PDB file of C-alpha atoms in Angstrom:
ATOM      1  CA  MET A   1      -0.343   0.448   0.185  1.00 50.00           C
ATOM      2  CA  LYS A   2       1.163   3.420  -0.994  1.00 56.00           C
ATOM      3  CA  PHE A   3       2.139   6.436   2.026  1.00 65.00           C
ATOM      4  CA  THR A   4      -1.647   7.736   2.850  1.00 79.00           C
ATOM      5  CA  LEU A   5      -3.621   9.161   6.021  1.00 81.00           C
ATOM      6  CA  GLN A   6      -5.901   6.456   5.203  1.00 82.00           C
ATOM      7  CA  ASN A   7      -3.532   3.998   5.427  1.00 83.00           C
ATOM      8  CA  GLN A   8      -1.967   5.102   8.672  1.00 89.00           C
ATOM      9  CA  TRP A   9      -5.325   5.424  10.282  1.00 88.00           C
ATOM     10  CA  HIS A  10      -5.876   2.034   9.323  1.00 86.00           C
ATOM     11  CA  TYR A  11      -2.928   0.408  10.968  1.00 89.00           C
ATOM     12  CA  PHE A  12      -3.240   2.684  13.666  1.00 91.00           C
ATOM     13  CA  LEU A  13      -6.200   1.091  13.979  1.00 91.00           C
ATOM     14  CA  THR A  14      -5.263  -2.143  14.004  1.00 90.00           C
ATOM     15  CA  ALA A  15      -2.569  -1.648  16.929  1.00 92.00           C
ATOM     16  CA  VAL A  16      -5.087   0.068  18.672  1.00 93.00           C
ATOM     17  CA  MET A  17      -7.611  -4.070  18.216  1.00 91.00           C
ATOM     18  CA  PHE A  18      -4.518  -5.949  19.101  1.00 89.00           C
ATOM     19  CA  PHE A  19      -2.382  -4.157  21.678  1.00 92.00           C
ATOM     20  CA  THR A  20      -6.105  -3.093  23.900  1.00 93.00           C
ATOM     21  CA  ARG A  21      -9.386  -4.355  24.671  1.00 93.00           C
ATOM     22  CA  ILE A  22      -9.981  -1.463  22.724  1.00 91.00           C
ATOM     23  CA  PRO A  23     -13.567  -2.731  19.949  1.00 90.00           C
ATOM     24  CA  ILE A  24     -12.543  -1.862  16.956  1.00 87.00           C
ATOM     25  CA  HIS A  25     -13.155  -4.213  14.158  1.00 82.00           C
ATOM     26  CA  PHE A  26     -12.445  -4.623  10.440  1.00 76.00           C
ATOM     27  CA  ASN A  27     -14.487  -6.268   7.576  1.00 74.00           C
ATOM     28  CA  HIS A  28     -11.812  -7.891   5.934  1.00 71.00           C
ATOM     29  CA  PHE A  29      -8.931  -7.878   8.552  1.00 68.00           C
ATOM     30  CA  ASP A  30      -4.924  -9.302   7.503  1.00 71.00           C
ATOM     31  CA  GLU A  31      -2.412 -10.273   9.406  1.00 72.00           C
ATOM     32  CA  ALA A  32       0.295  -9.073   7.585  1.00 75.00           C
ATOM     33  CA  ASP A  33      -1.060  -5.344   8.259  1.00 78.00           C
ATOM     34  CA  LEU A  34      -0.309  -6.367  11.668  1.00 81.00           C
ATOM     35  CA  ASN A  35       3.399  -5.980  10.608  1.00 82.00           C
ATOM     36  CA  LYS A  36       3.009  -2.935   9.251  1.00 84.00           C
ATOM     37  CA  ALA A  37       1.740  -1.057  13.096  1.00 89.00           C
ATOM     38  CA  THR A  38       4.385  -1.694  13.972  1.00 91.00           C
ATOM     39  CA  ARG A  39       5.326   1.817  13.884  1.00 92.00           C
ATOM     40  CA  PHE A  40       2.438   3.318  15.417  1.00 95.00           C
ATOM     41  CA  PHE A  41       2.764   1.147  19.070  1.00 96.00           C
ATOM     42  CA  PRO A  42       4.636   4.166  20.634  1.00 97.00           C
ATOM     43  CA  LEU A  43       1.388   5.865  20.024  1.00 97.00           C
ATOM     44  CA  VAL A  44      -0.644   3.053  21.471  1.00 97.00           C
ATOM     45  CA  GLY A  45       1.586   3.454  24.163  1.00 97.00           C
ATOM     46  CA  ILE A  46       0.319   7.343  24.632  1.00 98.00           C
ATOM     47  CA  LEU A  47      -2.952   6.347  23.631  1.00 97.00           C
ATOM     48  CA  VAL A  48      -2.987   4.220  27.424  1.00 98.00           C
ATOM     49  CA  GLY A  49      -0.851   6.324  29.363  1.00 97.00           C
ATOM     50  CA  ALA A  50      -3.511   9.204  28.584  1.00 98.00           C
ATOM     51  CA  ILE A  51      -6.246   7.135  29.996  1.00 97.00           C
ATOM     52  CA  GLY A  52      -4.596   5.971  32.937  1.00 97.00           C
ATOM     53  CA  ALA A  53      -3.390   9.340  33.521  1.00 98.00           C
ATOM     54  CA  LEU A  54      -7.148  11.226  33.692  1.00 98.00           C
ATOM     55  CA  VAL A  55      -8.811   8.246  35.658  1.00 98.00           C
ATOM     56  CA  PHE A  56      -5.523   9.540  38.147  1.00 98.00           C
ATOM     57  CA  TRP A  57      -6.366  13.178  37.302  1.00 97.00           C
ATOM     58  CA  LEU A  58     -10.377  12.217  38.297  1.00 97.00           C
ATOM     59  CA  SER A  59      -8.920  10.009  41.134  1.00 97.00           C
ATOM     60  CA  ASP A  60      -6.796  12.412  42.776  1.00 96.00           C
ATOM     61  CA  ILE A  61      -9.349  15.209  43.182  1.00 95.00           C
ATOM     62  CA  LEU A  62     -11.819  13.124  45.920  1.00 94.00           C
ATOM     63  CA  LEU A  63      -9.009  10.281  47.116  1.00 97.00           C
ATOM     64  CA  PRO A  64      -5.684  10.047  47.897  1.00 96.00           C
ATOM     65  CA  LEU A  65      -3.378  10.155  46.206  1.00 96.00           C
ATOM     66  CA  GLU A  66      -2.081   6.085  46.758  1.00 96.00           C
ATOM     67  CA  VAL A  67      -5.473   5.091  46.150  1.00 97.00           C
ATOM     68  CA  ALA A  68      -6.199   7.307  43.071  1.00 97.00           C
ATOM     69  CA  LEU A  69      -2.475   5.589  41.569  1.00 97.00           C
ATOM     70  CA  LEU A  70      -3.807   2.190  41.925  1.00 97.00           C
ATOM     71  CA  LEU A  71      -6.852   2.927  40.669  1.00 98.00           C
ATOM     72  CA  SER A  72      -4.501   3.747  37.431  1.00 98.00           C
ATOM     73  CA  MET A  73      -3.117   1.084  37.063  1.00 97.00           C
ATOM     74  CA  ALA A  74      -5.831  -0.753  36.742  1.00 97.00           C
ATOM     75  CA  SER A  75      -7.033   0.835  34.997  1.00 97.00           C
ATOM     76  CA  THR A  76      -4.172   0.532  32.116  1.00 97.00           C
ATOM     77  CA  ILE A  77      -4.140  -3.238  33.330  1.00 97.00           C
ATOM     78  CA  LEU A  78      -7.480  -3.255  31.881  1.00 97.00           C
ATOM     79  CA  LEU A  79      -7.555  -1.859  29.248  1.00 97.00           C
ATOM     80  CA  THR A  80      -4.442  -3.947  27.385  1.00 96.00           C
ATOM     81  CA  GLY A  81      -6.452  -6.803  29.148  1.00 94.00           C
ATOM     82  CA  ALA A  82      -3.217  -7.665  31.643  1.00 92.00           C
ATOM     83  CA  PHE A  83      -1.159  -7.646  26.939  1.00 92.00           C
ATOM     84  CA  HIS A  84       2.569  -7.331  28.842  1.00 95.00           C
ATOM     85  CA  GLU A  85       2.385  -8.301  31.746  1.00 95.00           C
ATOM     86  CA  ASP A  86       0.967 -11.964  30.774  1.00 94.00           C
ATOM     87  CA  GLY A  87       3.724 -11.775  28.524  1.00 94.00           C
ATOM     88  CA  LEU A  88       5.782 -10.230  31.598  1.00 96.00           C
ATOM     89  CA  THR A  89       5.019 -13.258  33.225  1.00 96.00           C
ATOM     90  CA  ASP A  90       5.912 -16.326  31.142  1.00 95.00           C
ATOM     91  CA  ALA A  91       9.646 -14.835  29.681  1.00 95.00           C
ATOM     92  CA  VAL A  92      10.787 -14.110  33.625  1.00 96.00           C
ATOM     93  CA  ASP A  93       9.342 -18.608  33.511  1.00 95.00           C
ATOM     94  CA  GLY A  94      11.318 -19.163  31.170  1.00 94.00           C
ATOM     95  CA  LEU A  95      14.260 -17.234  31.374  1.00 95.00           C
ATOM     96  CA  GLY A  96      14.529 -18.256  35.330  1.00 93.00           C
ATOM     97  CA  GLY A  97      12.640 -21.774  35.077  1.00 90.00           C
ATOM     98  CA  GLY A  98      14.521 -22.855  31.823  1.00 90.00           C
ATOM     99  CA  TRP A  99      18.178 -24.511  31.776  1.00 91.00           C
ATOM    100  CA  THR A 100      18.395 -24.851  27.484  1.00 92.00           C
ATOM    101  CA  ARG A 101      17.112 -22.828  24.803  1.00 93.00           C
ATOM    102  CA  GLU A 102      14.411 -25.545  23.635  1.00 92.00           C
ATOM    103  CA  GLN A 103      13.047 -25.275  27.781  1.00 93.00           C
ATOM    104  CA  VAL A 104      12.250 -21.881  28.216  1.00 93.00           C
ATOM    105  CA  LEU A 105      10.783 -21.402  24.261  1.00 94.00           C
ATOM    106  CA  THR A 106       8.712 -24.549  26.281  1.00 92.00           C
ATOM    107  CA  ILE A 107       8.147 -23.252  29.460  1.00 92.00           C
ATOM    108  CA  MET A 108       6.883 -19.319  27.675  1.00 93.00           C
ATOM    109  CA  VAL A 109       4.102 -20.858  26.135  1.00 89.00           C
ATOM    110  CA  ASP A 110       2.995 -22.582  29.090  1.00 86.00           C
ATOM    111  CA  SER A 111       0.183 -20.488  30.448  1.00 82.00           C
ATOM    112  CA  ARG A 112       0.400 -21.970  33.920  1.00 87.00           C
ATOM    113  CA  ILE A 113       2.160 -19.156  35.787  1.00 90.00           C
ATOM    114  CA  GLY A 114       5.607 -20.333  37.595  1.00 91.00           C
ATOM    115  CA  SER A 115       7.005 -19.193  41.059  1.00 92.00           C
ATOM    116  CA  TYR A 116       9.393 -17.115  38.882  1.00 94.00           C
ATOM    117  CA  GLY A 117       6.253 -15.795  37.242  1.00 94.00           C
ATOM    118  CA  ALA A 118       4.305 -14.424  39.366  1.00 95.00           C
ATOM    119  CA  THR A 119       7.664 -13.403  41.998  1.00 95.00           C
ATOM    120  CA  GLY A 120       8.318 -10.877  38.906  1.00 95.00           C
ATOM    121  CA  LEU A 121       4.786  -9.791  38.626  1.00 96.00           C
ATOM    122  CA  VAL A 122       5.090  -8.780  41.843  1.00 96.00           C
ATOM    123  CA  LEU A 123       8.206  -7.205  42.501  1.00 96.00           C
ATOM    124  CA  VAL A 124       7.391  -4.921  38.505  1.00 96.00           C
ATOM    125  CA  LEU A 125       3.406  -4.253  39.655  1.00 97.00           C
ATOM    126  CA  LEU A 126       4.686  -2.881  43.156  1.00 97.00           C
ATOM    127  CA  THR A 127       7.971  -1.048  42.235  1.00 96.00           C
ATOM    128  CA  LYS A 128       6.427   0.644  39.753  1.00 97.00           C
ATOM    129  CA  TYR A 129       3.461   1.856  42.650  1.00 97.00           C
ATOM    130  CA  GLN A 130       5.923   2.559  44.614  1.00 96.00           C
ATOM    131  CA  ALA A 131       7.890   4.564  41.699  1.00 96.00           C
ATOM    132  CA  LEU A 132       4.781   6.681  41.074  1.00 96.00           C
ATOM    133  CA  SER A 133       3.777   7.295  45.024  1.00 95.00           C
ATOM    134  CA  TYR A 134       7.253   8.964  45.350  1.00 94.00           C
ATOM    135  CA  GLN A 135       6.049  11.471  42.305  1.00 93.00           C
ATOM    136  CA  SER A 136       4.320  14.885  42.373  1.00 91.00           C
ATOM    137  CA  ALA A 137       0.913  14.295  41.307  1.00 94.00           C
ATOM    138  CA  VAL A 138       1.237  17.081  39.268  1.00 94.00           C
ATOM    139  CA  PHE A 139       4.152  15.476  37.727  1.00 94.00           C
ATOM    140  CA  ILE A 140       2.069  11.851  37.663  1.00 96.00           C
ATOM    141  CA  PRO A 141       0.370  12.432  34.543  1.00 96.00           C
ATOM    142  CA  ALA A 142       3.043  13.385  32.037  1.00 96.00           C
ATOM    143  CA  SER A 143       5.634  10.710  33.760  1.00 96.00           C
ATOM    144  CA  MET A 144       2.871   8.329  32.917  1.00 97.00           C
ATOM    145  CA  ILE A 145       2.421   9.148  29.320  1.00 98.00           C
ATOM    146  CA  ALA A 146       6.119   9.403  28.983  1.00 97.00           C
ATOM    147  CA  GLY A 147       5.909   6.144  30.403  1.00 97.00           C
ATOM    148  CA  HIS A 148       4.581   4.272  28.186  1.00 98.00           C
ATOM    149  CA  SER A 149       5.012   5.018  24.361  1.00 98.00           C
ATOM    150  CA  LEU A 150       8.841   5.540  25.715  1.00 98.00           C
ATOM    151  CA  SER A 151       8.686   1.366  27.579  1.00 98.00           C
ATOM    152  CA  ARG A 152       6.935   0.077  23.456  1.00 97.00           C
ATOM    153  CA  LEU A 153       9.635   1.928  21.587  1.00 97.00           C
ATOM    154  CA  CYS A 154      12.537  -0.616  23.627  1.00 98.00           C
ATOM    155  CA  ALA A 155      10.497  -3.235  22.323  1.00 96.00           C
ATOM    156  CA  VAL A 156       9.737  -2.236  19.187  1.00 96.00           C
ATOM    157  CA  LEU A 157      14.222  -1.471  19.258  1.00 96.00           C
ATOM    158  CA  VAL A 158      14.299  -5.547  20.209  1.00 96.00           C
ATOM    159  CA  MET A 159      12.499  -6.076  17.047  1.00 93.00           C
ATOM    160  CA  PHE A 160      14.190  -3.582  15.229  1.00 93.00           C
ATOM    161  CA  THR A 161      17.969  -5.516  16.403  1.00 94.00           C
ATOM    162  CA  GLN A 162      17.069  -8.686  16.984  1.00 93.00           C
ATOM    163  CA  SER A 163      14.915 -11.874  14.905  1.00 91.00           C
ATOM    164  CA  TYR A 164      11.494 -13.501  16.273  1.00 92.00           C
ATOM    165  CA  VAL A 165      12.132 -17.407  17.001  1.00 90.00           C
ATOM    166  CA  LYS A 166       8.859 -19.104  17.216  1.00 74.00           C
ATOM    167  CA  ALA A 167       7.881 -20.047  14.109  1.00 47.00           C
ATOM    168  CA  GLU A 168       4.156 -20.365  15.744  1.00 51.00           C
ATOM    169  CA  GLY A 169       2.603 -17.812  18.030  1.00 47.00           C
ATOM    170  CA  LYS A 170       0.428 -14.233  18.672  1.00 48.00           C
ATOM    171  CA  SER A 171       2.510 -12.702  17.748  1.00 50.00           C
ATOM    172  CA  LYS A 172       3.683 -14.319  14.082  1.00 51.00           C
ATOM    173  CA  PRO A 173       2.711 -11.795  12.304  1.00 51.00           C
ATOM    174  CA  LEU A 174       5.066  -9.399  14.083  1.00 58.00           C
ATOM    175  CA  ALA A 175       7.882 -11.367  13.249  1.00 53.00           C
ATOM    176  CA  THR A 176       8.956  -9.404  10.036  1.00 60.00           C
ATOM    177  CA  GLN A 177      11.419  -6.691  10.039  1.00 70.00           C
ATOM    178  CA  LEU A 178      11.261  -3.465  10.624  1.00 81.00           C
ATOM    179  CA  ASN A 179      12.652  -0.882   8.160  1.00 86.00           C
ATOM    180  CA  ILE A 180      14.040   2.842   8.826  1.00 91.00           C
ATOM    181  CA  LYS A 181      11.024   4.677   7.816  1.00 90.00           C
ATOM    182  CA  GLU A 182       8.941   2.613  10.473  1.00 91.00           C
ATOM    183  CA  LEU A 183      11.273   2.821  12.881  1.00 94.00           C
ATOM    184  CA  ILE A 184      11.752   6.744  12.540  1.00 95.00           C
ATOM    185  CA  ILE A 185       7.904   6.517  12.777  1.00 95.00           C
ATOM    186  CA  ALA A 186       7.585   4.897  16.253  1.00 96.00           C
ATOM    187  CA  THR A 187      10.617   6.602  17.049  1.00 97.00           C
ATOM    188  CA  PHE A 188       9.342  10.102  16.880  1.00 97.00           C
ATOM    189  CA  PHE A 189       6.115   8.792  18.957  1.00 97.00           C
ATOM    190  CA  GLY A 190       8.259   7.006  21.824  1.00 97.00           C
ATOM    191  CA  LEU A 191      10.172  10.379  22.320  1.00 97.00           C
ATOM    192  CA  LEU A 192       7.232  12.363  22.013  1.00 97.00           C
ATOM    193  CA  PRO A 193       6.459  13.197  25.111  1.00 96.00           C
ATOM    194  CA  MET A 194       9.682  13.881  26.748  1.00 95.00           C
ATOM    195  CA  VAL A 195       9.347  17.102  25.128  1.00 93.00           C
ATOM    196  CA  PHE A 196       6.606  17.829  28.163  1.00 90.00           C
ATOM    197  CA  LEU A 197       9.146  17.522  30.073  1.00 91.00           C
ATOM    198  CA  ASP A 198      12.049  19.352  32.244  1.00 89.00           C
ATOM    199  CA  ILE A 199      15.579  18.439  30.260  1.00 89.00           C
ATOM    200  CA  LYS A 200      16.769  17.392  33.787  1.00 87.00           C
ATOM    201  CA  PHE A 201      14.317  14.369  33.135  1.00 91.00           C
ATOM    202  CA  LEU A 202      16.806  13.391  30.321  1.00 92.00           C
ATOM    203  CA  ALA A 203      18.618  11.123  32.943  1.00 92.00           C
ATOM    204  CA  ALA A 204      16.369   9.469  33.143  1.00 94.00           C
ATOM    205  CA  LEU A 205      16.528   7.732  30.199  1.00 96.00           C
ATOM    206  CA  VAL A 206      19.935   6.010  30.950  1.00 96.00           C
ATOM    207  CA  PRO A 207      17.722   3.478  33.150  1.00 97.00           C
ATOM    208  CA  VAL A 208      16.073   2.758  30.739  1.00 98.00           C
ATOM    209  CA  ALA A 209      19.259   2.319  27.815  1.00 97.00           C
ATOM    210  CA  ILE A 210      21.119  -0.099  30.891  1.00 98.00           C
ATOM    211  CA  VAL A 211      18.119  -2.566  31.488  1.00 98.00           C
ATOM    212  CA  TRP A 212      17.442  -2.151  27.336  1.00 98.00           C
ATOM    213  CA  LEU A 213      20.777  -3.465  27.169  1.00 98.00           C
ATOM    214  CA  LEU A 214      20.860  -6.321  29.403  1.00 98.00           C
ATOM    215  CA  PHE A 215      17.042  -7.673  28.123  1.00 98.00           C
ATOM    216  CA  SER A 216      18.448  -7.251  24.858  1.00 98.00           C
ATOM    217  CA  ALA A 217      21.533  -9.303  25.903  1.00 97.00           C
ATOM    218  CA  LYS A 218      20.334 -11.647  28.323  1.00 96.00           C
ATOM    219  CA  ILE A 219      16.784 -13.079  25.472  1.00 96.00           C
ATOM    220  CA  LYS A 220      19.867 -12.977  22.446  1.00 96.00           C
ATOM    221  CA  ALA A 221      21.894 -15.092  23.974  1.00 95.00           C
ATOM    222  CA  ARG A 222      19.534 -17.788  26.202  1.00 95.00           C
ATOM    223  CA  ILE A 223      17.090 -18.119  22.804  1.00 95.00           C
ATOM    224  CA  GLY A 224      19.322 -16.100  19.871  1.00 94.00           C
ATOM    225  CA  GLY A 225      16.353 -13.696  19.545  1.00 94.00           C
ATOM    226  CA  TYR A 226      12.821 -12.357  20.907  1.00 95.00           C
ATOM    227  CA  THR A 227       9.200 -14.065  21.771  1.00 93.00           C
ATOM    228  CA  GLY A 228       6.167 -12.109  21.778  1.00 91.00           C
ATOM    229  CA  ASP A 229       6.659 -12.542  25.712  1.00 94.00           C
ATOM    230  CA  CYS A 230       9.755 -10.933  25.428  1.00 96.00           C
ATOM    231  CA  LEU A 231       8.408  -7.906  23.765  1.00 95.00           C
ATOM    232  CA  GLY A 232       6.435  -7.937  26.469  1.00 95.00           C
ATOM    233  CA  ALA A 233       8.283  -8.483  29.779  1.00 97.00           C
ATOM    234  CA  MET A 234      10.589  -5.679  28.175  1.00 97.00           C
ATOM    235  CA  GLN A 235       7.940  -3.185  28.098  1.00 98.00           C
ATOM    236  CA  GLN A 236       7.182  -3.994  32.230  1.00 97.00           C
ATOM    237  CA  LEU A 237      11.084  -3.200  32.478  1.00 98.00           C
ATOM    238  CA  THR A 238      11.610  -0.348  31.065  1.00 98.00           C
ATOM    239  CA  GLU A 239       8.615   1.328  31.839  1.00 98.00           C
ATOM    240  CA  ILE A 240      10.056   0.824  35.443  1.00 97.00           C
ATOM    241  CA  ALA A 241      13.218   1.446  34.206  1.00 97.00           C
ATOM    242  CA  PHE A 242      12.098   5.303  33.334  1.00 98.00           C
ATOM    243  CA  TYR A 243       9.970   6.085  36.511  1.00 97.00           C
ATOM    244  CA  VAL A 244      13.333   4.795  38.423  1.00 96.00           C
ATOM    245  CA  GLY A 245      15.274   7.392  36.929  1.00 96.00           C
ATOM    246  CA  LEU A 246      12.999   9.887  36.994  1.00 95.00           C
ATOM    247  CA  LEU A 247      12.980  10.335  40.358  1.00 93.00           C
ATOM    248  CA  ALA A 248      16.813   9.068  40.916  1.00 92.00           C
ATOM    249  CA  SER A 249      17.250  12.743  38.413  1.00 89.00           C
ATOM    250  CA  THR A 250      14.823  14.981  40.756  1.00 82.00           C
ATOM    251  CA  ALA A 251      17.167  13.590  43.397  1.00 77.00           C
ATOM    252  CA  LEU A 252      20.628  14.595  41.621  1.00 73.00           C
ATOM    253  CA  PHE A 253      19.452  17.492  40.889  1.00 71.00           C
ATOM    254  CA  LEU A 254      18.168  18.837  43.902  1.00 64.00           C
ATOM    255  CA  LYS A 255      22.314  17.127  45.310  1.00 63.00           C
ATOM    256  CA  ILE A 256      23.498  20.215  42.748  1.00 56.00           C
TER     257      ILE A 256
END
């Protein structure tokens, strides 16, 4: 297809349909469109983050900040159907419990949650909650939107730099490697919310980059590439790294 606004809107809606529970239906759905929709994954992150930020802002008017945060986190999980959290638990179970490449991949496709996955999910959710709760209420909405978009860009970067390693699975249509044009579009939307943050918070990108490099190297060494579960895990881990980085940036500049 040619690059037209109508086509790009179709690809965006395809991404929204696949990565959220927002009811979108096409008369004729082509799975190949999902690969082209990859460029809009960070934009979907902006949408999810904005809805979470709205829930937080409305809840914070009447409720304590901590309760507003929990409601906001719950809204984003419901909105995405715990899609990325599910990927995190499967990836952690596989990487933690498997010794060989085949064992890791077998564990990842098991629908049951093991001890590694359960522990990882609890720690991730608690860390996300704590990292956000120490931020100013005025700053939290912008932080959420940036965290959701940036972390999805990190997942896209895995797709650009590595190969899909499973022959079958729900993420198979995403397996085609991105081209430069698609990467540029994804990068634009992934970094766009950072424009609305103070320049000092660019330092928060450092822990994000460290987590991305470490986890990318981990899956490359263990299974030779990525799976859909690995993408979900990368999204969750880098989102947390960003929130922690924001706190560290604030503390660093207060001491300077």
